[in-house]
């Protein structure tokens, strides 16, 4: 059934719920095609309500009966839910519905994956389980009884009782429905325990299918580190007797923070050295931390409405970033986060899907789980911390936890904690939450009579629905270096609040070299003209590691853009700076690898577009490849030495130290393979003891159109491992030539192992294609048509995952007329589908404008 006109929901229209929930008790009689859900909900009128209209959300439910205070009720049912006459006093609602989890392919609500039952309720999936006020400002205490023959029956909170074919759970913490979870299956647990700082002995379990038990140890370690870190850093302890994690193969996103019962995409929790890369380990550690940290930032304190999503997501991302930085090093983590932000969030902010960190309206909330809400949202927390200092931040967070525990709150509540705890006026800062677009900060310098003057101008470009922008409050961390490379002014945070401001630094007889936006202190585009010599000096000497990397980045970008436009050879300052970095053993290998990696094709495309020119994806691809070979030739001996020096004899460890060495080793291997041919990569593939080495070698081989035999052997070896097979699919597409990428994706989509209903597998082919700029935009538009053909197929089955992949087209306006026409045509074809989901329809119409 389709709703006629998709409705726009607005923040400005928020009204408090008419009725609040005290307690909920649910009984599930599980059956693949006819699960019965009985609910008993204690409601009471909300004293703060503006109406007495009783409404329960409910979609695709077959209501068997309903009672109010034991008497038959007569609800009026619509596609969205039901209304009913109810007492203007506390009452008990009871109802029974029937649902069919086996037919639920959207993976929202109660569904099945490999014979196991599981749920996904955020944001609005609970309404597909039973009638309920499915909004985060309604919080209830849940008791759940599950009846099923399956051996493991889980829900939120603590296990209270169980018998043959049933189990009961009680969650003492009031929670919104989006945090509800249920799992039932033939599962086994990797178990451990943790004692909290309050002395609570907590049982920890990671539940998996029996064959996956050898992939749980790392996740368990990450969980325990996260629990200890949140205690030590934020003073937050866990609050139940058990913490369960379940790995599920069919899952739309990464993982979900359901109270006491986190559910994970299996790719985000299962790992061992044979099957997982260092990058997988780091990502898994961060996601486990993220979901665990939500227990306080999201669950104990939740969002009043979905417009406040960044309240939990931006803060929780900021917390997981800090955690990873503490465990693995802040400099490299900051570089990686800044790169992600620039590659994905700046792109979103510059295109038709741009929206504020706190959007003002939406059609489908699932479309707003974006890099802007998550990653830019985290940057806003980081800027607040920089503005009020570490102590001010701690005081603000302590106040936030104290004042709002158990509540569903807003960004205003959050900012008030900072203002109240530190006395700072944050009214201008609040604009960051309302205003979309990436501010451009232009820096100009002058030096006279021993005074250095730095002028900063800010401008935020127009975005859809927001033609005029006001200045935002930008912390700009600055340091100054003398021409000999010594630091003459340690980091100081300038506050740019006007459209233009000049900051002066006296007592500097020599003109200094400015290191601006240290540690990437704000999510802005910095325009700052510096000579190659100045940049080389910063690359060699800056005390701020982020800006050291940034200086190398600026050199690399300039080298690529010069070559692209004028066929110029790279400046020797760039090549020498890279060599000095590569051979500097005092620098962390992970950091050296970041400096030695050339900007991606995506980053260059954006740089070309930002300069007002039309990017040619093929030319960008070739130019980057040329420069890679020039750099490789210039650094050849150093690369060979580095490759040898990065070999590890010790047993595999997924920690930062070894991972950094393998990253640099694989990078050197990739340069060397282009220069010398396949032999080193082939030997590494043969000798590889872990997936990082195996995949690094295979990737280098495929890059030089070799590795066919290795690819086949890789498949033979890993055909029964779903997660490794995802890599088999995606790597070949990522390494294909531009002309081969789309035909290869089309071919792989016919492979018997291509289970397109599994989101991970779908993304392993089509996400890889969309992530290969030259392949996706290869002349002729075959990739556009292929992707749309498959989105047309996926949309009715899984609208959430289909809609997310429509973002592949968000950059259409950057390109030349032929590509624009081809992309628009492909999108029109999708738009014309008679039953297109609300999810995809919203994305297509926003992208086409
Ligand atoms: N709240 C989850 C997180 O950030 C993400 C999430 C939102 C999600 N909606 C989802 C996960 C739907 C899976 C499916 O941690
Ligand atoms: Zn989250």
PDB file of C-alpha atoms in Angstrom, residues 459-577:
ATOM      1  CA  UNK A 459      31.828  33.120   3.576  1.00  0.00           C
ATOM      2  CA  UNK A 460      29.341  30.260   3.415  1.00  0.00           C
ATOM      3  CA  UNK A 461      27.931  29.532  -0.030  1.00  0.00           C
ATOM      4  CA  UNK A 462      24.185  29.265  -0.622  1.00  0.00           C
ATOM      5  CA  UNK A 463      22.613  25.821  -0.203  1.00  0.00           C
ATOM      6  CA  UNK A 464      19.139  24.546  -1.149  1.00  0.00           C
ATOM      7  CA  UNK A 465      16.567  26.617   0.721  1.00  0.00           C
ATOM      8  CA  UNK A 466      19.230  28.834   2.330  1.00  0.00           C
ATOM      9  CA  UNK A 467      20.344  31.543  -0.111  1.00  0.00           C
ATOM     10  CA  UNK A 468      21.807  33.897   2.501  1.00  0.00           C
ATOM     11  CA  UNK A 469      24.279  32.911   5.147  1.00  0.00           C
ATOM     12  CA  UNK A 470      25.394  34.676   8.272  1.00  0.00           C
ATOM     13  CA  UNK A 471      28.911  34.486   9.730  1.00  0.00           C
ATOM     14  CA  UNK A 472      29.529  31.555  12.078  1.00  0.00           C
ATOM     15  CA  UNK A 473      31.704  31.319  15.171  1.00  0.00           C
ATOM     16  CA  UNK A 474      34.908  29.615  13.978  1.00  0.00           C
ATOM     17  CA  UNK A 475      37.795  28.582  16.222  1.00  0.00           C
ATOM     18  CA  UNK A 476      40.959  28.909  14.149  1.00  0.00           C
ATOM     19  CA  UNK A 477      43.967  27.346  15.858  1.00  0.00           C
ATOM     20  CA  UNK A 478      47.122  29.130  14.756  1.00  0.00           C
ATOM     21  CA  UNK A 479      50.849  28.777  15.324  1.00  0.00           C
ATOM     22  CA  UNK A 480      53.785  30.643  13.804  1.00  0.00           C
ATOM     23  CA  UNK A 481      57.159  29.345  12.675  1.00  0.00           C
ATOM     24  CA  UNK A 482      60.367  31.257  12.038  1.00  0.00           C
ATOM     25  CA  UNK A 483      62.018  30.859   8.619  1.00  0.00           C
ATOM     26  CA  UNK A 484      64.463  28.399  10.180  1.00  0.00           C
ATOM     27  CA  UNK A 485      61.559  26.158  11.148  1.00  0.00           C
ATOM     28  CA  UNK A 486      61.475  26.844  14.892  1.00  0.00           C
ATOM     29  CA  UNK A 487      58.156  27.688  16.428  1.00  0.00           C
ATOM     30  CA  UNK A 488      57.859  31.321  17.499  1.00  0.00           C
ATOM     31  CA  UNK A 489      54.214  31.203  18.575  1.00  0.00           C
ATOM     32  CA  UNK A 490      52.722  28.041  20.002  1.00  0.00           C
ATOM     33  CA  UNK A 491      49.112  27.161  19.198  1.00  0.00           C
ATOM     34  CA  UNK A 492      46.580  29.846  20.012  1.00  0.00           C
ATOM     35  CA  UNK A 493      42.871  29.686  19.181  1.00  0.00           C
ATOM     36  CA  UNK A 494      41.596  32.738  17.299  1.00  0.00           C
ATOM     37  CA  UNK A 495      37.845  33.229  17.297  1.00  0.00           C
ATOM     38  CA  UNK A 496      36.534  34.340  13.950  1.00  0.00           C
ATOM     39  CA  UNK A 497      33.004  35.628  14.470  1.00  0.00           C
ATOM     40  CA  UNK A 498      32.721  38.441  11.915  1.00  0.00           C
ATOM     41  CA  UNK A 499      32.721  38.253   8.140  1.00  0.00           C
ATOM     42  CA  UNK A 500      36.257  39.606   8.278  1.00  0.00           C
ATOM     43  CA  UNK A 501      38.707  40.103  11.131  1.00  0.00           C
ATOM     44  CA  UNK A 502      42.389  40.953  11.439  1.00  0.00           C
ATOM     45  CA  UNK A 503      44.556  39.484  14.174  1.00  0.00           C
ATOM     46  CA  UNK A 504      47.962  40.969  14.899  1.00  0.00           C
ATOM     47  CA  UNK A 505      51.072  39.401  16.384  1.00  0.00           C
ATOM     48  CA  UNK A 506      53.725  41.878  17.553  1.00  0.00           C
ATOM     49  CA  UNK A 507      57.430  41.406  18.247  1.00  0.00           C
ATOM     50  CA  UNK A 508      58.230  39.358  15.186  1.00  0.00           C
ATOM     51  CA  UNK A 509      61.196  40.963  13.473  1.00  0.00           C
ATOM     52  CA  UNK A 510      61.233  38.282  10.765  1.00  0.00           C
ATOM     53  CA  UNK A 511      58.173  37.463   8.704  1.00  0.00           C
ATOM     54  CA  UNK A 512      56.881  34.183  10.157  1.00  0.00           C
ATOM     55  CA  UNK A 513      55.344  31.206   8.363  1.00  0.00           C
ATOM     56  CA  UNK A 514      51.759  30.741   9.522  1.00  0.00           C
ATOM     57  CA  UNK A 515      50.379  27.345  10.411  1.00  0.00           C
ATOM     58  CA  UNK A 516      46.602  27.840  10.230  1.00  0.00           C
ATOM     59  CA  UNK A 517      43.673  25.689  11.266  1.00  0.00           C
ATOM     60  CA  UNK A 518      45.951  23.444  13.282  1.00  0.00           C
ATOM     61  CA  UNK A 519      44.503  20.063  14.181  1.00  0.00           C
ATOM     62  CA  UNK A 520      41.761  20.926  11.674  1.00  0.00           C
ATOM     63  CA  UNK A 521      40.158  23.113  14.339  1.00  0.00           C
ATOM     64  CA  UNK A 522      36.974  23.765  12.320  1.00  0.00           C
ATOM     65  CA  UNK A 523      35.124  22.025   9.455  1.00  0.00           C
ATOM     66  CA  UNK A 524      35.871  24.739   6.913  1.00  0.00           C
ATOM     67  CA  UNK A 525      37.663  25.098   3.600  1.00  0.00           C
ATOM     68  CA  UNK A 526      40.796  27.154   4.208  1.00  0.00           C
ATOM     69  CA  UNK A 527      42.195  29.198   1.352  1.00  0.00           C
ATOM     70  CA  UNK A 528      45.689  30.286   2.230  1.00  0.00           C
ATOM     71  CA  UNK A 529      48.245  30.960  -0.482  1.00  0.00           C
ATOM     72  CA  UNK A 530      51.624  29.664   0.528  1.00  0.00           C
ATOM     73  CA  UNK A 531      54.679  29.016  -1.613  1.00  0.00           C
ATOM     74  CA  UNK A 532      55.956  25.464  -2.170  1.00  0.00           C
ATOM     75  CA  UNK A 533      58.976  26.424  -0.048  1.00  0.00           C
ATOM     76  CA  UNK A 534      56.770  27.534   2.856  1.00  0.00           C
ATOM     77  CA  UNK A 535      54.732  24.368   2.603  1.00  0.00           C
ATOM     78  CA  UNK A 536      57.854  22.241   2.501  1.00  0.00           C
ATOM     79  CA  UNK A 537      59.080  24.028   5.604  1.00  0.00           C
ATOM     80  CA  UNK A 538      55.822  23.246   7.403  1.00  0.00           C
ATOM     81  CA  UNK A 539      55.906  19.627   6.199  1.00  0.00           C
ATOM     82  CA  UNK A 540      59.369  19.297   7.697  1.00  0.00           C
ATOM     83  CA  UNK A 541      58.947  21.331  10.885  1.00  0.00           C
ATOM     84  CA  UNK A 542      55.421  22.095  12.003  1.00  0.00           C
ATOM     85  CA  UNK A 543      54.876  21.048  15.618  1.00  0.00           C
ATOM     86  CA  UNK A 544      51.250  20.311  14.774  1.00  0.00           C
ATOM     87  CA  UNK A 545      51.176  16.889  13.114  1.00  0.00           C
ATOM     88  CA  UNK A 546      47.901  17.523  11.365  1.00  0.00           C
ATOM     89  CA  UNK A 547      49.274  20.612   9.666  1.00  0.00           C
ATOM     90  CA  UNK A 548      52.468  18.846   8.856  1.00  0.00           C
ATOM     91  CA  UNK A 549      50.413  16.377   6.913  1.00  0.00           C
ATOM     92  CA  UNK A 550      48.235  19.167   5.535  1.00  0.00           C
ATOM     93  CA  UNK A 551      51.290  20.959   4.155  1.00  0.00           C
ATOM     94  CA  UNK A 552      52.269  17.817   2.260  1.00  0.00           C
ATOM     95  CA  UNK A 553      48.709  17.516   1.103  1.00  0.00           C
ATOM     96  CA  UNK A 554      48.666  21.049  -0.235  1.00  0.00           C
ATOM     97  CA  UNK A 555      51.872  20.333  -2.146  1.00  0.00           C
ATOM     98  CA  UNK A 556      50.451  17.152  -3.609  1.00  0.00           C
ATOM     99  CA  UNK A 557      47.230  18.836  -4.595  1.00  0.00           C
ATOM    100  CA  UNK A 558      49.079  21.675  -6.261  1.00  0.00           C
ATOM    101  CA  UNK A 559      51.296  19.198  -8.108  1.00  0.00           C
ATOM    102  CA  UNK A 560      48.252  17.320  -9.369  1.00  0.00           C
ATOM    103  CA  UNK A 561      46.308  20.407 -10.357  1.00  0.00           C
ATOM    104  CA  UNK A 562      49.332  21.917 -12.131  1.00  0.00           C
ATOM    105  CA  UNK A 563      49.853  18.755 -14.048  1.00  0.00           C
ATOM    106  CA  UNK A 564      46.183  18.499 -14.871  1.00  0.00           C
ATOM    107  CA  UNK A 565      46.007  22.035 -16.239  1.00  0.00           C
ATOM    108  CA  UNK A 566      49.432  22.677 -17.651  1.00  0.00           C
ATOM    109  CA  UNK A 567      51.104  19.270 -17.831  1.00  0.00           C
ATOM    110  CA  UNK A 568      53.650  20.639 -15.376  1.00  0.00           C
ATOM    111  CA  UNK A 569      56.236  18.497 -13.655  1.00  0.00           C
ATOM    112  CA  UNK A 570      56.028  18.454  -9.877  1.00  0.00           C
ATOM    113  CA  UNK A 571      57.912  21.062  -7.874  1.00  0.00           C
ATOM    114  CA  UNK A 572      61.128  19.587  -6.449  1.00  0.00           C
ATOM    115  CA  UNK A 573      60.077  20.926  -3.034  1.00  0.00           C
ATOM    116  CA  UNK A 574      57.190  18.465  -3.155  1.00  0.00           C
ATOM    117  CA  UNK A 575      59.247  15.428  -4.192  1.00  0.00           C
ATOM    118  CA  UNK A 576      62.025  16.208  -1.734  1.00  0.00           C
ATOM    119  CA  UNK A 577      59.524  16.811   1.055  1.00  0.00           C
TER     120      UNK A 577
END
